[in-house]
CSV table of C-alpha atoms and ligand atoms in Angstrom, one decimal:
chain,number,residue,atom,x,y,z
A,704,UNK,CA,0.0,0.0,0.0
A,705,UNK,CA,1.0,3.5,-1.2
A,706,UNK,CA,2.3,6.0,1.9
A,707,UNK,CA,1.9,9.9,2.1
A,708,UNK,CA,4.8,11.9,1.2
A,709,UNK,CA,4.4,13.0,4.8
A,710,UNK,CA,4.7,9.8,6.2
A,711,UNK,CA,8.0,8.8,3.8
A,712,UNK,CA,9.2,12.1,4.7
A,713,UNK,CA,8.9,11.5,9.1
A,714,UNK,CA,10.7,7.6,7.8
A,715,UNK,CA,13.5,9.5,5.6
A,716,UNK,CA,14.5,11.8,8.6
A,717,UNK,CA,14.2,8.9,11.1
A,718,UNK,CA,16.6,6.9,9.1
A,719,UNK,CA,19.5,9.9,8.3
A,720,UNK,CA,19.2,10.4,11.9
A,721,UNK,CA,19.7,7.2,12.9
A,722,UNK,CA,22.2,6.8,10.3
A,723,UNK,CA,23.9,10.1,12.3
A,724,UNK,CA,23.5,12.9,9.2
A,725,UNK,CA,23.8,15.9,10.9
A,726,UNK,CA,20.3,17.9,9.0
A,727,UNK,CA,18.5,15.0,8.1
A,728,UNK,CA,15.2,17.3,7.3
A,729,UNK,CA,17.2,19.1,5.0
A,730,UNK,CA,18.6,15.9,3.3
A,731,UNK,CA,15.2,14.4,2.9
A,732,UNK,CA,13.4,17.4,1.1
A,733,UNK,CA,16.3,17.4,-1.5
A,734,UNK,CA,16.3,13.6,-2.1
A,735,UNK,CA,12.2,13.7,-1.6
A,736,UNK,CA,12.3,16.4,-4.6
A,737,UNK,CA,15.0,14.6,-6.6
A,738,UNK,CA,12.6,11.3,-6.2
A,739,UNK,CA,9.8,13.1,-7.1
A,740,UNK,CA,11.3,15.0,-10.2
A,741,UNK,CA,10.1,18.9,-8.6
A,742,UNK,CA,11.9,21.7,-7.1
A,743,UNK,CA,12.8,21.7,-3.2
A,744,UNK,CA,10.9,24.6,-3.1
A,745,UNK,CA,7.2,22.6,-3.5
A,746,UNK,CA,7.6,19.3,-1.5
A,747,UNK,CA,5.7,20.6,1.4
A,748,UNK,CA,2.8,21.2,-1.2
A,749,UNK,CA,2.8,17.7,-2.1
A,750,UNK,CA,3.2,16.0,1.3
A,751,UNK,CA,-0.5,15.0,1.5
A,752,UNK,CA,-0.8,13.1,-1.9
A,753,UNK,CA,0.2,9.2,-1.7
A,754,UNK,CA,4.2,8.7,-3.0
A,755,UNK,CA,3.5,6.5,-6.4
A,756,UNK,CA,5.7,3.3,-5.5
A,757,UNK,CA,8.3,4.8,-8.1
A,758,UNK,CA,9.2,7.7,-6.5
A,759,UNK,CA,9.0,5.7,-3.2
A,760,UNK,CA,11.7,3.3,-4.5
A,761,UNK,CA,13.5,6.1,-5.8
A,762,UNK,CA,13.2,7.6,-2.3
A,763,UNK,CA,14.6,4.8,-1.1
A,764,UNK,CA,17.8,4.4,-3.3
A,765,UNK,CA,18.6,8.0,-2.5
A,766,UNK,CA,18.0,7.3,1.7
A,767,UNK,CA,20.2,4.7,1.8
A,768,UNK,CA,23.2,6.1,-0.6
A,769,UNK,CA,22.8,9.4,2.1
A,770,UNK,CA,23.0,7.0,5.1
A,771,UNK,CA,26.3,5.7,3.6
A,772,UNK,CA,27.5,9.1,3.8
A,773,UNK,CA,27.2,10.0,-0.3
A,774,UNK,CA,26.9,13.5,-0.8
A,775,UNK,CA,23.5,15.1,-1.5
A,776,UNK,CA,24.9,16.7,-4.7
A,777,UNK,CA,26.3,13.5,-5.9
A,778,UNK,CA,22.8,11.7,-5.4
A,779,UNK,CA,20.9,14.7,-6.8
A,780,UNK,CA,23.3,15.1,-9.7
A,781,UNK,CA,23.5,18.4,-8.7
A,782,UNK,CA,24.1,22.0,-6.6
A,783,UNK,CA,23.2,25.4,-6.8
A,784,UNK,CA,26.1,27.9,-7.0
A,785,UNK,CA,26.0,31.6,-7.1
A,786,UNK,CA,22.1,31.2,-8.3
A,787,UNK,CA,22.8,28.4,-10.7
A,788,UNK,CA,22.4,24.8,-11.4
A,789,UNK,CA,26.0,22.5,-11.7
A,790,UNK,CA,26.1,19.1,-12.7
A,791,UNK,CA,28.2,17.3,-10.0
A,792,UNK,CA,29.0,13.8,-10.3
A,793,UNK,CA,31.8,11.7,-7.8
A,794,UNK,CA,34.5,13.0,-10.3
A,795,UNK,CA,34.5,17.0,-9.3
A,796,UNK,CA,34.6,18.3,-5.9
A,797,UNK,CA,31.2,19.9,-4.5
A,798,UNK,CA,31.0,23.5,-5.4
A,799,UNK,CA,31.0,24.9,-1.9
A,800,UNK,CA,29.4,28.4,-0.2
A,801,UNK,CA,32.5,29.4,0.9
A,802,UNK,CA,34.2,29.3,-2.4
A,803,UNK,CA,31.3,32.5,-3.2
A,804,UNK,CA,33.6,34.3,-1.8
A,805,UNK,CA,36.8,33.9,-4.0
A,806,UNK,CA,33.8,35.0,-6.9
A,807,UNK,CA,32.6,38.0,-4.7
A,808,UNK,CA,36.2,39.2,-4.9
A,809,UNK,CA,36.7,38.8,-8.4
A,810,UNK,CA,33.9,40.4,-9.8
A,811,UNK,CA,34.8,43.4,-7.9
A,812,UNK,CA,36.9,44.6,-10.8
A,813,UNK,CA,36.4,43.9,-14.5
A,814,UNK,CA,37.9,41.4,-16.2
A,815,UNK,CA,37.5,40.0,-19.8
A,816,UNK,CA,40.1,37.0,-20.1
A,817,UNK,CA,39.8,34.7,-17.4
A,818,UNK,CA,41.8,31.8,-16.5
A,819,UNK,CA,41.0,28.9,-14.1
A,820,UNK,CA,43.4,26.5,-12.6
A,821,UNK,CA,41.8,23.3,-11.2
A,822,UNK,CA,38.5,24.1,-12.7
A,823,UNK,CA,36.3,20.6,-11.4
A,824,UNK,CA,32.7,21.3,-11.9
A,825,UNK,CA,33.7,24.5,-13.6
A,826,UNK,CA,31.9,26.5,-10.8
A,827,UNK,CA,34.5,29.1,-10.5
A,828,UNK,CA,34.7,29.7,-14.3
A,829,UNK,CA,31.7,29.8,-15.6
A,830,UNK,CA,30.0,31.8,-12.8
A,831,UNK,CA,32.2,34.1,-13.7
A,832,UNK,CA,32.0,33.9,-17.2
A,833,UNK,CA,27.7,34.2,-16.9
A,834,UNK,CA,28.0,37.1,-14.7
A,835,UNK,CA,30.5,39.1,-17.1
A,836,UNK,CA,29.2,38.1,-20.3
A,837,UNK,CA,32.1,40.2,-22.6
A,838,UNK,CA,34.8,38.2,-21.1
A,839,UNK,CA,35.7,34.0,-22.3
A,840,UNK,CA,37.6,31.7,-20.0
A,841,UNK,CA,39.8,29.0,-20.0
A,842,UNK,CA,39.2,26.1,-17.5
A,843,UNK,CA,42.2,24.0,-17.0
A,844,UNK,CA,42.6,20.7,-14.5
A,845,UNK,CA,44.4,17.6,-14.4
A,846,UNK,CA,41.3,15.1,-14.5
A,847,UNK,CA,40.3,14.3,-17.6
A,848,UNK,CA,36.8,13.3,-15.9
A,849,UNK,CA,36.4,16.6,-14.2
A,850,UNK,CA,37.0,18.4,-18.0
A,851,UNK,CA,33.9,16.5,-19.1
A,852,UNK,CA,31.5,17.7,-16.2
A,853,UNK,CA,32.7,21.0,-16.9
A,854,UNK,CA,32.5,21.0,-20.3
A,855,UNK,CA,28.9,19.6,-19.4
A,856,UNK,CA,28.0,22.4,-17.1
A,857,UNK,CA,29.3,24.5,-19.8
A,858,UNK,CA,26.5,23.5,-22.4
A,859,UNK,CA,24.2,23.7,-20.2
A,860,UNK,CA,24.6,26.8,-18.8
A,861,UNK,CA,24.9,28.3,-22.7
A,862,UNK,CA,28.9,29.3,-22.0
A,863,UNK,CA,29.7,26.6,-24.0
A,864,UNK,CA,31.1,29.2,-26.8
A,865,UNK,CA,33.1,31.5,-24.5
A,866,UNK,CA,34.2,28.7,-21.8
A,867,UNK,CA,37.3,26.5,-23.1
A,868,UNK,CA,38.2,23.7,-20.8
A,869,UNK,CA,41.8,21.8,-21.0
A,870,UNK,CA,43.7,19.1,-19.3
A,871,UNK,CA,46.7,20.7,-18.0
A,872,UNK,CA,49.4,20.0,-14.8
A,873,UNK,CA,48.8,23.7,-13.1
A,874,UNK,CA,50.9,25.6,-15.9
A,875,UNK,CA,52.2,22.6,-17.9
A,876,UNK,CA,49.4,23.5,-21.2
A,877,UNK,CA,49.0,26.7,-20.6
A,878,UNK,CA,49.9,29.4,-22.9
A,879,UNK,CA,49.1,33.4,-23.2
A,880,UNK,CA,47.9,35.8,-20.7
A,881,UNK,CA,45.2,36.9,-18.6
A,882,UNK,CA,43.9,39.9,-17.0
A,883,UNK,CA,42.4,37.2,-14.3
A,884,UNK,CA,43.6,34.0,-12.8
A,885,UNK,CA,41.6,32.3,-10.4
A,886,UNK,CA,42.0,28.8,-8.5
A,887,UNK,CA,40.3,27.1,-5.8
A,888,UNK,CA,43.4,24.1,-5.5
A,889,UNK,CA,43.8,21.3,-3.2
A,890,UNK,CA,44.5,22.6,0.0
A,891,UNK,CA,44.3,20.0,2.6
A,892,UNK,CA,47.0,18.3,4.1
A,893,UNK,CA,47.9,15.2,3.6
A,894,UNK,CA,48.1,14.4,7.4
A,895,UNK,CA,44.3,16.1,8.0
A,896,UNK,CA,42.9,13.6,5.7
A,897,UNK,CA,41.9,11.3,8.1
A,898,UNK,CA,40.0,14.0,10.1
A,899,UNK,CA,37.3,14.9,7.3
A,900,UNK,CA,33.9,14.1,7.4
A,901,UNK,CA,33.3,10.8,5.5
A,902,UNK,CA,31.1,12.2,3.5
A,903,UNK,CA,34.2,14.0,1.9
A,904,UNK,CA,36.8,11.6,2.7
A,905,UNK,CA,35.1,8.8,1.4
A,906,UNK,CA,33.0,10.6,-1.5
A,907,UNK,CA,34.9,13.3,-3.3
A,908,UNK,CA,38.1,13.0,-5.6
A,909,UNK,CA,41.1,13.1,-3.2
A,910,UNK,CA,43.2,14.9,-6.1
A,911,UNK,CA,40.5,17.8,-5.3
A,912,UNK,CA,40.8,17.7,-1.7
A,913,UNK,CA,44.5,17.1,-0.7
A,914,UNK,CA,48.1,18.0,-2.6
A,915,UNK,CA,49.4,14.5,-0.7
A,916,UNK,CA,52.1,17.0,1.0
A,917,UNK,CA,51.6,20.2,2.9
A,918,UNK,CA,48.2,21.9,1.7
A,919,UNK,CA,50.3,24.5,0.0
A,920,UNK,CA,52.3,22.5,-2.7
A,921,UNK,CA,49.8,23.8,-5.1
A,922,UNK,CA,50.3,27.4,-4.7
A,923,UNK,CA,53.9,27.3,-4.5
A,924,UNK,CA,53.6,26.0,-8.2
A,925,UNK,CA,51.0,28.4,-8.6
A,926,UNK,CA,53.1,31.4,-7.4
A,927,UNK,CA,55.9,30.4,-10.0
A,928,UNK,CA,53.8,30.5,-13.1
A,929,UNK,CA,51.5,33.3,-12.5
A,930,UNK,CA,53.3,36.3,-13.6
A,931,UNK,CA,54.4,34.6,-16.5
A,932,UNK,CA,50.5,34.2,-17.8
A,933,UNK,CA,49.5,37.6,-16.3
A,934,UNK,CA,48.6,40.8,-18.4
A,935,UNK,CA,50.7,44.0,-16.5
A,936,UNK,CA,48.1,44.9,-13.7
A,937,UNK,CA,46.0,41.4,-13.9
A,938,UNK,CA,45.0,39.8,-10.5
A,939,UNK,CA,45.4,36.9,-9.3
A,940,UNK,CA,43.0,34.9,-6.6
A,941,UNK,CA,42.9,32.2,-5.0
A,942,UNK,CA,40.8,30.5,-2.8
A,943,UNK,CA,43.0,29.2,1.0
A,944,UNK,CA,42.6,27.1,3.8
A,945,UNK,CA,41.5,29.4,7.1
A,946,UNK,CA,44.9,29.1,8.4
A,947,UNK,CA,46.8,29.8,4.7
A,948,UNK,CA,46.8,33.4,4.5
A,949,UNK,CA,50.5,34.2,5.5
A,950,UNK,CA,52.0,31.1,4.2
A,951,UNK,CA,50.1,32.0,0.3
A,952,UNK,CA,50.7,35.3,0.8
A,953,UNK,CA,54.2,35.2,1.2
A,954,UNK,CA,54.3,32.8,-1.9
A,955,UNK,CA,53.2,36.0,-3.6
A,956,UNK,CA,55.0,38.2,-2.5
A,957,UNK,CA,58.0,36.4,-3.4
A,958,UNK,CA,57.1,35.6,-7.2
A,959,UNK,CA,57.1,40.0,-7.7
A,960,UNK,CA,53.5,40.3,-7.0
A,961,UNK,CA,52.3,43.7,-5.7
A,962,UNK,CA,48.8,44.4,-3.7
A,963,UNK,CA,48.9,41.6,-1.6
A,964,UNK,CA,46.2,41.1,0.3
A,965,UNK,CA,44.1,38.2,2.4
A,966,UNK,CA,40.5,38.7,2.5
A,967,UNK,CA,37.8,37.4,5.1
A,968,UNK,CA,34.9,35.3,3.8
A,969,UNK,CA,31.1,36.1,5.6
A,970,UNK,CA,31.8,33.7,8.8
A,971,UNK,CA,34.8,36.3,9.1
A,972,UNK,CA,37.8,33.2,8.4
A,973,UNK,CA,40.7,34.2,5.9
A,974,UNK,CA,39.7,32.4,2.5
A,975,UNK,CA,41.4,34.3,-0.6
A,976,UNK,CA,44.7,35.3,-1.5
A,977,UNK,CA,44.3,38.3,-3.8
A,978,UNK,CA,47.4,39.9,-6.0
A,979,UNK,CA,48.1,41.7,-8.8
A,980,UNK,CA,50.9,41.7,-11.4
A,981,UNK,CA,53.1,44.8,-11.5
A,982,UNK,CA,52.1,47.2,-14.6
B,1465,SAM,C1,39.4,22.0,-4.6
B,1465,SAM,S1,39.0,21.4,-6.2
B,1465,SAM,C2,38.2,22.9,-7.0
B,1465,SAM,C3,37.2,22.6,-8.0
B,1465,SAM,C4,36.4,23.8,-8.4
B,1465,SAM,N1,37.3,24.8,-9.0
B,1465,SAM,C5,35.6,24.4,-7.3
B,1465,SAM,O1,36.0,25.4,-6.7
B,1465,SAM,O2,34.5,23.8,-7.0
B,1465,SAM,C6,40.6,21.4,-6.9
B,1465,SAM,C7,40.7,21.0,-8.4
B,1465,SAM,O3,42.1,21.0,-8.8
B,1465,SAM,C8,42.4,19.9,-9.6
B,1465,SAM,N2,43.8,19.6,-9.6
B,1465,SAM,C9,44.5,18.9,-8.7
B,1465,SAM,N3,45.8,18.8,-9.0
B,1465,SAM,C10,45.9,19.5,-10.1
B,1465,SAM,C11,47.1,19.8,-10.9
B,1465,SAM,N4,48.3,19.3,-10.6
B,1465,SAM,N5,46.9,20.6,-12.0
B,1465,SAM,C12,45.6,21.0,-12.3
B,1465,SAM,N6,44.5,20.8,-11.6
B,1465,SAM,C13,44.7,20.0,-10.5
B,1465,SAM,C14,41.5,18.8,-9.1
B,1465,SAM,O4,41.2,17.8,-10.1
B,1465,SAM,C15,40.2,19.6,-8.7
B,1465,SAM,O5,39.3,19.6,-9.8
């Protein structure tokens, strides 16, 4: 016999709690919309009506890959980023809130050739890209699996034609210049690995997560080629670990840049590294 989206709803939380997710409401109305095929926003107007036993199955599938600690996004298929829809699959890192903040820096000024190393989902790029829509972009990474979700997210997005994605070892296959490089990198330390949640640990490409050394081999590397790639004046961001900011910036400040500054995301933690190339 069919149940009320109510009553799968009550089950759903029951079982993420049991299961020891941390918002289990939250969870449920996601994978209750995802089930049902409708937007988060109108689950509680369809509580009442009995769950057809294929969404209820579907409900199901999606319950227990959440109680084994799979993402949301990566049983959804998907995230909202800076207003918009992103395909995420187990091959890009989770676009996350905090990383709004590397974008809320660099739209600050204009920019109308962008460049951006470890690009994953292609979050940072082609946010950027939709909200400046003079400027192209070129999204580079090392997975070849990542390249395809972003070129994915790309289409769908319509950025296809101004958003060019490439398989590249940080600097390795890049060539020209920029007036804006961005990168969210690896940033974790190897040693802190075994401290994330296992819904990262276990769930999310460790080549986005950790560098296997310090948490900063990446912007070393990053620091070296910058200037190199940079228009005179172009900026550079990056997004850090809350404990980064004088380690990065000194990288900077080493490689020539001038302007070196470490800005604050909303919950008041240092998370970019901004720079700019002399003129
Ligand atoms: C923290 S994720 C950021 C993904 C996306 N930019 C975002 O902010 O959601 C880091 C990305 O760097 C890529 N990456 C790791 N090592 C790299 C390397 N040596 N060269 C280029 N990209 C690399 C990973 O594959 C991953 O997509």
């Amino acid at each position: 016999m069919s149940v009320t989206g109510a009553a799968a709803f009550r089950a759903g939380v029951a079982q993420l709690q049991a299961a020891g997710i941390a918002d289990p409401a939250r969870d449920v109305r996601l994978l209750l919309a995802h089930a049902m095929g409708i937007s988060a926003d109108k689950v509680m107007l369809a509580l009442h009506d009995p769950l057809p036993d294929a969404v209820a199955a579907a409900l199901e599938a999606c319950l227990s890959a959440r109680a084994n600690r799979q993402p949301v996004s990566q049983i959804t298929g998907q995230r909202q980023f800076w207003g918009r829809d992103f395909i995420v699959t187990p091959d890009v890192l989770d676009p996350r809130p905090e990383t709004e903040t590397l974008i809320a820096a660099a739209l600050d000024q204009p920019f109308t050739r962008l460049l951006d190393l470890g690009t994953g989902s292609g979050a940072i790029l082609l946010t950027l890209l939709a909200e400046r829509p003079a400027a192209t972009g070129l999204g580079a990474d090392l997975s070849p699996d990542a390249l395809v979700v972003a070129a994915a997210n790309a289409e769908a997005l319509g950025l296809a034609h101004r958003a060019q994605v490439i398989q590249s070892d940080w600097w390795a296959a890049i060539t020209g210049r920029f007036d804006l490089i961005v990168s969210n990198p690896p940033y974790i330390a190897l040693d802190e690995m075994a401290g994330l949640a296992p819904d990262v640990r276990d769930h999310e490409p460790h080549m986005a997560l950790t560098d296997g050394a310090d948490g900063l081999s990446a912007y070393r590397a990053i620091a070296a080629g910058a200037l190199a790639h940079l228009a005179p004046g172009g900026r550079l961001m990056v997004e850090i670990g809350p404990i980064q900011g004088a380690a990065v910036a000194s990288f900077f400040v080493a490689a020539g840049f001038c302007d070196v500054v470490v800005l604050p995301d909303f919950d008041g933690r240092d998370r970019v590294v901004s720079a700019r190339a002399p003129v």
